[in-house]
PDB file of C-alpha atoms in Angstrom:
ATOM      1  CA  UNK A 866      11.764  -1.080  15.648  1.00  0.00           C
ATOM      2  CA  UNK A 867       9.353  -2.918  13.365  1.00  0.00           C
ATOM      3  CA  UNK A 868       9.812  -2.209   9.619  1.00  0.00           C
ATOM      4  CA  UNK A 869       7.079  -0.699   7.486  1.00  0.00           C
ATOM      5  CA  UNK A 870       6.083  -2.182   4.137  1.00  0.00           C
ATOM      6  CA  UNK A 871       4.600  -1.439   0.765  1.00  0.00           C
ATOM      7  CA  UNK A 872       2.562  -4.240  -0.790  1.00  0.00           C
ATOM      8  CA  UNK A 873       1.136  -4.118  -4.288  1.00  0.00           C
ATOM      9  CA  UNK A 874      -2.376  -5.525  -4.097  1.00  0.00           C
ATOM     10  CA  UNK A 875      -2.749  -6.409  -7.777  1.00  0.00           C
ATOM     11  CA  UNK A 876      -6.188  -7.560  -8.922  1.00  0.00           C
ATOM     12  CA  UNK A 877      -8.797  -8.539  -6.299  1.00  0.00           C
ATOM     13  CA  UNK A 878      -8.383 -12.171  -7.347  1.00  0.00           C
ATOM     14  CA  UNK A 879      -4.880 -12.192  -5.837  1.00  0.00           C
ATOM     15  CA  UNK A 880      -6.335 -13.802  -2.704  1.00  0.00           C
ATOM     16  CA  UNK A 881      -7.224 -16.882  -4.777  1.00  0.00           C
ATOM     17  CA  UNK A 882      -3.917 -17.154  -6.630  1.00  0.00           C
ATOM     18  CA  UNK A 883      -0.863 -19.297  -5.983  1.00  0.00           C
ATOM     19  CA  UNK A 884       2.402 -17.795  -7.169  1.00  0.00           C
ATOM     20  CA  UNK A 885       5.678 -16.527  -5.787  1.00  0.00           C
ATOM     21  CA  UNK A 886       4.167 -13.285  -4.582  1.00  0.00           C
ATOM     22  CA  UNK A 887       1.205 -14.815  -2.767  1.00  0.00           C
ATOM     23  CA  UNK A 888       3.563 -17.393  -1.253  1.00  0.00           C
ATOM     24  CA  UNK A 889       5.694 -14.567   0.130  1.00  0.00           C
ATOM     25  CA  UNK A 890       2.629 -12.907   1.605  1.00  0.00           C
ATOM     26  CA  UNK A 891       1.246 -16.140   3.033  1.00  0.00           C
ATOM     27  CA  UNK A 892       4.579 -16.806   4.767  1.00  0.00           C
ATOM     28  CA  UNK A 893       4.936 -13.241   6.037  1.00  0.00           C
ATOM     29  CA  UNK A 894       3.361 -13.790   9.464  1.00  0.00           C
ATOM     30  CA  UNK A 895       5.602 -16.767  10.148  1.00  0.00           C
ATOM     31  CA  UNK A 896       8.777 -14.869   9.292  1.00  0.00           C
ATOM     32  CA  UNK A 897       8.177 -11.579  11.133  1.00  0.00           C
ATOM     33  CA  UNK A 898       7.207 -10.671  14.718  1.00  0.00           C
ATOM     34  CA  UNK A 899       3.462 -10.339  15.231  1.00  0.00           C
ATOM     35  CA  UNK A 900       2.514  -6.647  15.401  1.00  0.00           C
ATOM     36  CA  UNK A 901       0.260  -5.227  18.084  1.00  0.00           C
ATOM     37  CA  UNK A 902      -1.759  -3.406  15.435  1.00  0.00           C
ATOM     38  CA  UNK A 903      -1.731  -2.608  11.714  1.00  0.00           C
ATOM     39  CA  UNK A 904      -2.038   0.835  10.137  1.00  0.00           C
ATOM     40  CA  UNK A 905      -2.867   0.552   6.448  1.00  0.00           C
ATOM     41  CA  UNK A 906      -3.116   3.174   3.701  1.00  0.00           C
ATOM     42  CA  UNK A 907      -5.226   1.869   0.806  1.00  0.00           C
ATOM     43  CA  UNK A 908      -5.176   3.319  -2.695  1.00  0.00           C
ATOM     44  CA  UNK A 909      -8.903   2.590  -2.868  1.00  0.00           C
ATOM     45  CA  UNK A 910      -9.897   4.961  -0.086  1.00  0.00           C
ATOM     46  CA  UNK A 911      -9.538   8.470  -1.441  1.00  0.00           C
ATOM     47  CA  UNK A 912     -10.488  11.503   0.627  1.00  0.00           C
ATOM     48  CA  UNK A 913      -9.740  15.240   0.221  1.00  0.00           C
ATOM     49  CA  UNK A 914      -8.617  15.397   3.875  1.00  0.00           C
ATOM     50  CA  UNK A 915      -6.534  12.708   5.564  1.00  0.00           C
ATOM     51  CA  UNK A 916      -9.052  10.366   7.174  1.00  0.00           C
ATOM     52  CA  UNK A 917      -8.470   7.908   9.998  1.00  0.00           C
ATOM     53  CA  UNK A 918     -10.802   5.001  10.662  1.00  0.00           C
ATOM     54  CA  UNK A 919     -12.260   4.752  14.147  1.00  0.00           C
ATOM     55  CA  UNK A 920     -14.436   1.739  13.343  1.00  0.00           C
ATOM     56  CA  UNK A 921     -14.894  -0.775  16.144  1.00  0.00           C
ATOM     57  CA  UNK A 922     -15.572  -3.640  13.733  1.00  0.00           C
ATOM     58  CA  UNK A 923     -14.961  -3.575   9.981  1.00  0.00           C
ATOM     59  CA  UNK A 924     -17.338  -4.741   7.301  1.00  0.00           C
ATOM     60  CA  UNK A 925     -15.927  -6.054   4.002  1.00  0.00           C
ATOM     61  CA  UNK A 926     -16.344  -3.857   0.921  1.00  0.00           C
ATOM     62  CA  UNK A 927     -16.563  -5.528  -2.510  1.00  0.00           C
ATOM     63  CA  UNK A 928     -15.449  -2.558  -4.590  1.00  0.00           C
ATOM     64  CA  UNK A 929     -14.958  -4.516  -7.827  1.00  0.00           C
ATOM     65  CA  UNK A 930     -16.983  -6.372 -10.403  1.00  0.00           C
ATOM     66  CA  UNK A 931     -16.675  -9.311 -12.778  1.00  0.00           C
ATOM     67  CA  UNK A 932     -14.474 -11.532 -10.636  1.00  0.00           C
ATOM     68  CA  UNK A 933     -14.969 -15.027  -9.215  1.00  0.00           C
ATOM     69  CA  UNK A 934     -18.076 -15.588  -7.119  1.00  0.00           C
ATOM     70  CA  UNK A 935     -15.896 -16.837  -4.277  1.00  0.00           C
ATOM     71  CA  UNK A 936     -14.463 -13.372  -3.772  1.00  0.00           C
ATOM     72  CA  UNK A 937     -17.892 -11.946  -2.934  1.00  0.00           C
ATOM     73  CA  UNK A 938     -18.329 -14.489  -0.171  1.00  0.00           C
ATOM     74  CA  UNK A 939     -15.014 -13.682   1.502  1.00  0.00           C
ATOM     75  CA  UNK A 940     -14.926 -11.546   4.617  1.00  0.00           C
ATOM     76  CA  UNK A 941     -12.186 -10.044   6.722  1.00  0.00           C
ATOM     77  CA  UNK A 942     -13.782  -9.287  10.107  1.00  0.00           C
ATOM     78  CA  UNK A 943     -10.941  -7.287  11.609  1.00  0.00           C
ATOM     79  CA  UNK A 944     -11.491  -5.157  14.678  1.00  0.00           C
ATOM     80  CA  UNK A 945     -10.480  -1.532  14.779  1.00  0.00           C
ATOM     81  CA  UNK A 946      -8.409   0.268  17.408  1.00  0.00           C
ATOM     82  CA  UNK A 947      -9.974   3.538  18.476  1.00  0.00           C
ATOM     83  CA  UNK A 948      -7.181   4.368  20.915  1.00  0.00           C
ATOM     84  CA  UNK A 949      -4.578   4.005  18.164  1.00  0.00           C
ATOM     85  CA  UNK A 950      -6.785   5.958  15.784  1.00  0.00           C
ATOM     86  CA  UNK A 951      -6.894   8.824  18.272  1.00  0.00           C
ATOM     87  CA  UNK A 952      -3.127   8.647  18.710  1.00  0.00           C
ATOM     88  CA  UNK A 953      -2.679   8.858  14.933  1.00  0.00           C
ATOM     89  CA  UNK A 954      -4.822  11.975  14.766  1.00  0.00           C
ATOM     90  CA  UNK A 955      -2.734  13.496  17.562  1.00  0.00           C
ATOM     91  CA  UNK A 956       0.466  12.743  15.649  1.00  0.00           C
ATOM     92  CA  UNK A 957      -0.985  14.320  12.538  1.00  0.00           C
ATOM     93  CA  UNK A 958      -1.969  17.436  14.492  1.00  0.00           C
ATOM     94  CA  UNK A 959       1.545  17.703  15.946  1.00  0.00           C
ATOM     95  CA  UNK A 960       2.901  17.724  12.386  1.00  0.00           C
ATOM     96  CA  UNK A 961       0.380  20.250  11.080  1.00  0.00           C
ATOM     97  CA  UNK A 962      -1.578  17.653   9.109  1.00  0.00           C
ATOM     98  CA  UNK A 963      -5.353  18.086   9.143  1.00  0.00           C
ATOM     99  CA  UNK A 964      -7.303  14.868   9.658  1.00  0.00           C
ATOM    100  CA  UNK A 965     -10.844  13.626  10.043  1.00  0.00           C
ATOM    101  CA  UNK A 966     -12.204  10.411  11.528  1.00  0.00           C
ATOM    102  CA  UNK A 967     -14.637   7.881  10.035  1.00  0.00           C
ATOM    103  CA  UNK A 968     -16.351   5.244  12.160  1.00  0.00           C
ATOM    104  CA  UNK A 969     -18.524   3.659   9.451  1.00  0.00           C
ATOM    105  CA  UNK A 970     -16.442   2.664   6.436  1.00  0.00           C
ATOM    106  CA  UNK A 971     -15.384  -0.964   6.015  1.00  0.00           C
ATOM    107  CA  UNK A 972     -12.203  -2.351   4.460  1.00  0.00           C
ATOM    108  CA  UNK A 973     -11.941  -2.085   0.663  1.00  0.00           C
ATOM    109  CA  UNK A 974     -10.147  -4.719  -1.385  1.00  0.00           C
ATOM    110  CA  UNK A 975      -6.903  -2.743  -1.319  1.00  0.00           C
ATOM    111  CA  UNK A 976      -6.920  -3.390   2.412  1.00  0.00           C
ATOM    112  CA  UNK A 977      -8.616  -6.733   3.011  1.00  0.00           C
ATOM    113  CA  UNK A 978      -7.079  -8.623   0.074  1.00  0.00           C
ATOM    114  CA  UNK A 979      -3.594  -7.821   1.369  1.00  0.00           C
ATOM    115  CA  UNK A 980      -4.495  -8.483   4.997  1.00  0.00           C
ATOM    116  CA  UNK A 981      -6.213 -11.776   4.216  1.00  0.00           C
ATOM    117  CA  UNK A 982      -2.992 -13.076   2.697  1.00  0.00           C
ATOM    118  CA  UNK A 983      -0.744 -11.687   5.425  1.00  0.00           C
ATOM    119  CA  UNK A 984      -2.879 -12.407   8.497  1.00  0.00           C
ATOM    120  CA  UNK A 985      -5.799 -14.634   7.461  1.00  0.00           C
ATOM    121  CA  UNK A 986      -7.062 -15.033  11.036  1.00  0.00           C
ATOM    122  CA  UNK A 987      -7.988 -11.323  11.201  1.00  0.00           C
ATOM    123  CA  UNK A 988      -6.806 -11.325  14.813  1.00  0.00           C
ATOM    124  CA  UNK A 989      -4.803  -8.075  14.744  1.00  0.00           C
ATOM    125  CA  UNK A 990      -6.512  -4.667  15.205  1.00  0.00           C
ATOM    126  CA  UNK A 991      -6.460  -2.505  12.081  1.00  0.00           C
ATOM    127  CA  UNK A 992      -6.628   1.240  11.550  1.00  0.00           C
ATOM    128  CA  UNK A 993      -7.371   2.106   7.918  1.00  0.00           C
ATOM    129  CA  UNK A 994      -6.188   5.423   6.482  1.00  0.00           C
ATOM    130  CA  UNK A 995      -7.142   7.234   3.303  1.00  0.00           C
ATOM    131  CA  UNK A 996      -5.009   8.740   0.543  1.00  0.00           C
ATOM    132  CA  UNK A 997      -5.276  12.118  -1.172  1.00  0.00           C
ATOM    133  CA  UNK A 998      -4.068  12.285  -4.766  1.00  0.00           C
ATOM    134  CA  UNK A 999      -4.009  16.098  -4.771  1.00  0.00           C
ATOM    135  CA  UNK A1000      -1.124  16.529  -2.332  1.00  0.00           C
ATOM    136  CA  UNK A1001       2.472  16.891  -3.456  1.00  0.00           C
ATOM    137  CA  UNK A1002       4.745  13.876  -3.264  1.00  0.00           C
ATOM    138  CA  UNK A1003       6.704  15.619  -0.508  1.00  0.00           C
ATOM    139  CA  UNK A1004       3.492  16.016   1.496  1.00  0.00           C
ATOM    140  CA  UNK A1005       2.711  12.319   1.061  1.00  0.00           C
ATOM    141  CA  UNK A1006       6.124  11.453   2.456  1.00  0.00           C
ATOM    142  CA  UNK A1007       5.576  13.764   5.436  1.00  0.00           C
ATOM    143  CA  UNK A1008       2.293  12.028   6.282  1.00  0.00           C
ATOM    144  CA  UNK A1009       4.143   8.730   6.528  1.00  0.00           C
ATOM    145  CA  UNK A1010       6.966  10.365   8.472  1.00  0.00           C
ATOM    146  CA  UNK A1011       4.475  11.691  11.029  1.00  0.00           C
ATOM    147  CA  UNK A1012       3.611   8.101  11.941  1.00  0.00           C
ATOM    148  CA  UNK A1013       7.155   6.792  12.248  1.00  0.00           C
ATOM    149  CA  UNK A1014       7.011   6.698  16.074  1.00  0.00           C
ATOM    150  CA  UNK A1015       4.318   4.032  15.863  1.00  0.00           C
ATOM    151  CA  UNK A1016       6.929   1.556  14.667  1.00  0.00           C
ATOM    152  CA  UNK A1017       8.558   1.769  18.108  1.00  0.00           C
ATOM    153  CA  UNK A1018       5.254   0.502  19.540  1.00  0.00           C
ATOM    154  CA  UNK A1019       5.267  -2.617  17.341  1.00  0.00           C
ATOM    155  CA  UNK A1020       2.675  -1.138  15.006  1.00  0.00           C
ATOM    156  CA  UNK A1021       2.983  -2.375  11.419  1.00  0.00           C
ATOM    157  CA  UNK A1022       2.549   0.378   8.822  1.00  0.00           C
ATOM    158  CA  UNK A1023       1.513  -0.816   5.359  1.00  0.00           C
ATOM    159  CA  UNK A1024       0.991   1.067   2.123  1.00  0.00           C
ATOM    160  CA  UNK A1025      -1.188  -0.874  -0.336  1.00  0.00           C
ATOM    161  CA  UNK A1026      -1.180   0.140  -3.990  1.00  0.00           C
ATOM    162  CA  UNK A1027       0.929  -0.567  -7.062  1.00  0.00           C
ATOM    163  CA  UNK A1028       4.045   0.939  -8.635  1.00  0.00           C
ATOM    164  CA  UNK A1029       3.044   0.108 -12.217  1.00  0.00           C
ATOM    165  CA  UNK A1030      -0.734   0.249 -12.392  1.00  0.00           C
ATOM    166  CA  UNK A1031      -2.230   0.995 -15.819  1.00  0.00           C
ATOM    167  CA  UNK A1032      -5.383  -1.047 -16.342  1.00  0.00           C
ATOM    168  CA  UNK A1033      -5.712   0.120 -19.951  1.00  0.00           C
ATOM    169  CA  UNK A1034      -2.375  -1.434 -20.879  1.00  0.00           C
ATOM    170  CA  UNK A1035      -2.992  -4.873 -19.362  1.00  0.00           C
ATOM    171  CA  UNK A1036      -2.705  -7.948 -21.587  1.00  0.00           C
ATOM    172  CA  UNK A1037      -4.613 -10.737 -19.870  1.00  0.00           C
ATOM    173  CA  UNK A1038      -2.758 -13.392 -21.913  1.00  0.00           C
ATOM    174  CA  UNK A1039       0.781 -12.074 -21.480  1.00  0.00           C
ATOM    175  CA  UNK A1040       3.451 -14.218 -19.845  1.00  0.00           C
ATOM    176  CA  UNK A1041       6.388 -11.802 -19.694  1.00  0.00           C
ATOM    177  CA  UNK A1042       6.830  -8.184 -18.693  1.00  0.00           C
ATOM    178  CA  UNK A1043       6.526  -5.163 -20.980  1.00  0.00           C
ATOM    179  CA  UNK A1044       9.846  -3.366 -21.388  1.00  0.00           C
ATOM    180  CA  UNK A1045       8.462   0.014 -20.358  1.00  0.00           C
ATOM    181  CA  UNK A1046       7.093  -1.364 -17.078  1.00  0.00           C
ATOM    182  CA  UNK A1047      10.398  -2.983 -16.215  1.00  0.00           C
ATOM    183  CA  UNK A1048      12.356   0.173 -17.005  1.00  0.00           C
ATOM    184  CA  UNK A1049      10.153   2.279 -14.772  1.00  0.00           C
ATOM    185  CA  UNK A1050      10.454  -0.150 -11.875  1.00  0.00           C
ATOM    186  CA  UNK A1051      14.227  -0.421 -12.355  1.00  0.00           C
ATOM    187  CA  UNK A1052      14.525   3.355 -12.100  1.00  0.00           C
ATOM    188  CA  UNK A1053      12.286   3.341  -9.063  1.00  0.00           C
ATOM    189  CA  UNK A1054      14.375   0.646  -7.391  1.00  0.00           C
ATOM    190  CA  UNK A1055      17.595   2.606  -7.849  1.00  0.00           C
ATOM    191  CA  UNK A1056      16.101   5.753  -6.326  1.00  0.00           C
ATOM    192  CA  UNK A1057      14.442   3.959  -3.413  1.00  0.00           C
ATOM    193  CA  UNK A1058      17.614   2.070  -2.505  1.00  0.00           C
ATOM    194  CA  UNK A1059      19.571   5.357  -2.635  1.00  0.00           C
ATOM    195  CA  UNK A1060      16.780   7.082  -0.667  1.00  0.00           C
ATOM    196  CA  UNK A1061      16.829   9.800  -3.320  1.00  0.00           C
ATOM    197  CA  UNK A1062      13.709  11.666  -2.274  1.00  0.00           C
ATOM    198  CA  UNK A1063      14.398  14.583  -4.620  1.00  0.00           C
ATOM    199  CA  UNK A1064      14.234  12.271  -7.637  1.00  0.00           C
ATOM    200  CA  UNK A1065      11.288  10.312  -6.270  1.00  0.00           C
ATOM    201  CA  UNK A1066       9.259  13.432  -5.580  1.00  0.00           C
ATOM    202  CA  UNK A1067       9.844  14.413  -9.212  1.00  0.00           C
ATOM    203  CA  UNK A1068       9.380  10.952 -10.718  1.00  0.00           C
ATOM    204  CA  UNK A1069       6.853  12.191 -13.285  1.00  0.00           C
ATOM    205  CA  UNK A1070       9.520  14.341 -14.917  1.00  0.00           C
ATOM    206  CA  UNK A1071      12.523  12.092 -14.334  1.00  0.00           C
ATOM    207  CA  UNK A1072      11.457   8.446 -14.494  1.00  0.00           C
ATOM    208  CA  UNK A1073      11.291   6.625 -17.836  1.00  0.00           C
ATOM    209  CA  UNK A1074       7.729   5.805 -18.906  1.00  0.00           C
ATOM    210  CA  UNK A1075       6.256   7.472 -15.820  1.00  0.00           C
ATOM    211  CA  UNK A1076       3.094   8.467 -17.694  1.00  0.00           C
ATOM    212  CA  UNK A1077       2.498   4.872 -18.763  1.00  0.00           C
ATOM    213  CA  UNK A1078       3.352   3.348 -15.388  1.00  0.00           C
ATOM    214  CA  UNK A1079       1.473   5.864 -13.260  1.00  0.00           C
ATOM    215  CA  UNK A1080      -1.395   7.324 -15.322  1.00  0.00           C
ATOM    216  CA  UNK A1081      -3.126   8.261 -12.064  1.00  0.00           C
ATOM    217  CA  UNK A1082      -1.210   8.512  -8.822  1.00  0.00           C
ATOM    218  CA  UNK A1083      -3.534   7.031  -6.181  1.00  0.00           C
ATOM    219  CA  UNK A1084      -1.821   3.616  -6.355  1.00  0.00           C
ATOM    220  CA  UNK A1085       1.670   5.131  -6.217  1.00  0.00           C
ATOM    221  CA  UNK A1086       0.974   7.291  -3.157  1.00  0.00           C
ATOM    222  CA  UNK A1087       1.025   4.415  -0.626  1.00  0.00           C
ATOM    223  CA  UNK A1088       4.657   3.716  -1.566  1.00  0.00           C
ATOM    224  CA  UNK A1089       5.646   7.243  -0.533  1.00  0.00           C
ATOM    225  CA  UNK A1090       3.588   6.994   2.638  1.00  0.00           C
ATOM    226  CA  UNK A1091       5.275   3.745   3.673  1.00  0.00           C
ATOM    227  CA  UNK A1092       8.675   5.131   2.730  1.00  0.00           C
ATOM    228  CA  UNK A1093       8.108   8.269   4.804  1.00  0.00           C
ATOM    229  CA  UNK A1094       7.505   6.174   7.894  1.00  0.00           C
ATOM    230  CA  UNK A1095      11.035   4.807   7.465  1.00  0.00           C
ATOM    231  CA  UNK A1096      12.682   8.224   7.376  1.00  0.00           C
ATOM    232  CA  UNK A1097      14.641   7.724  10.615  1.00  0.00           C
ATOM    233  CA  UNK A1098      16.913   5.009   9.196  1.00  0.00           C
ATOM    234  CA  UNK A1099      16.353   5.469   5.445  1.00  0.00           C
ATOM    235  CA  UNK A1100      16.914   1.868   4.400  1.00  0.00           C
ATOM    236  CA  UNK A1101      14.815   0.450   1.560  1.00  0.00           C
ATOM    237  CA  UNK A1102      14.885  -3.193   0.520  1.00  0.00           C
ATOM    238  CA  UNK A1103      13.096  -4.825  -2.384  1.00  0.00           C
ATOM    239  CA  UNK A1104      11.594  -8.066  -1.079  1.00  0.00           C
ATOM    240  CA  UNK A1105       9.793  -9.178  -4.239  1.00  0.00           C
ATOM    241  CA  UNK A1106       8.929  -8.017  -7.732  1.00  0.00           C
ATOM    242  CA  UNK A1107       7.002  -9.825 -10.421  1.00  0.00           C
ATOM    243  CA  UNK A1108       4.332  -8.948 -12.975  1.00  0.00           C
ATOM    244  CA  UNK A1109       0.944 -10.070 -14.167  1.00  0.00           C
ATOM    245  CA  UNK A1110      -0.780  -9.355 -17.471  1.00  0.00           C
ATOM    246  CA  UNK A1111       2.341  -7.822 -19.002  1.00  0.00           C
ATOM    247  CA  UNK A1112       2.784  -4.857 -16.701  1.00  0.00           C
ATOM    248  CA  UNK A1113       0.778  -5.044 -13.464  1.00  0.00           C
ATOM    249  CA  UNK A1114       3.553  -5.010 -10.888  1.00  0.00           C
ATOM    250  CA  UNK A1115       3.413  -7.175  -7.783  1.00  0.00           C
ATOM    251  CA  UNK A1116       6.076  -5.741  -5.531  1.00  0.00           C
ATOM    252  CA  UNK A1117       6.933  -5.657  -1.864  1.00  0.00           C
ATOM    253  CA  UNK A1118       9.243  -3.053  -0.340  1.00  0.00           C
ATOM    254  CA  UNK A1119      10.538  -3.057   3.223  1.00  0.00           C
ATOM    255  CA  UNK A1120      11.531   0.191   4.927  1.00  0.00           C
ATOM    256  CA  UNK A1121      13.697  -0.100   8.045  1.00  0.00           C
TER     257      UNK A1121
END
């Protein structure tokens, strides 16, 4: 059974950077079996009802401003997978999860920036999925859990977001990591490795500096979605963690 993953996508410029995290991502395809398809939840596609892409061919969305000109010339011309998209909607229906389809939307930077580092050839079909910040954390987990069977079909499930993501607290000149960001991620690591869903679902009340680390939850949700898809075995492994700008976490979690 293929693992599922959470990747922090950082700033859009991550695709131009060379550091330990981007090296990990660039080497990912060579160190793991090639999936038949990729299902990706992006923090930058928010919808009030769970939405499944049925696009045949994706355009590239530049949903950011003020970055290097090179970024606006990049494309990620991935193909969709309408059969898999239909299967996903069936799985959602079987689990009582309402879903809609969308055949027009392209890939936002939460999706294509990660995919361009992982699979730069864009030769694997992709089904993009939205997130809904208004659901409970338990409901987020159940959405991921509903898709767990896809892993048996060599489908790679990815959640793309960020565990510590507070743009107002960034220090563009910082070299180290802010203490509060590290403490939050340390707490998170202990609960993920213990598969303590009760604590994780109540992280806002229990985790140190949760309000600072997660001022809005759309970037945190993909972690719970990816985790939910690993419910059968409940094994979480931290593959990488580093920081940019004092507190923007670049982390990768594997769920077996």
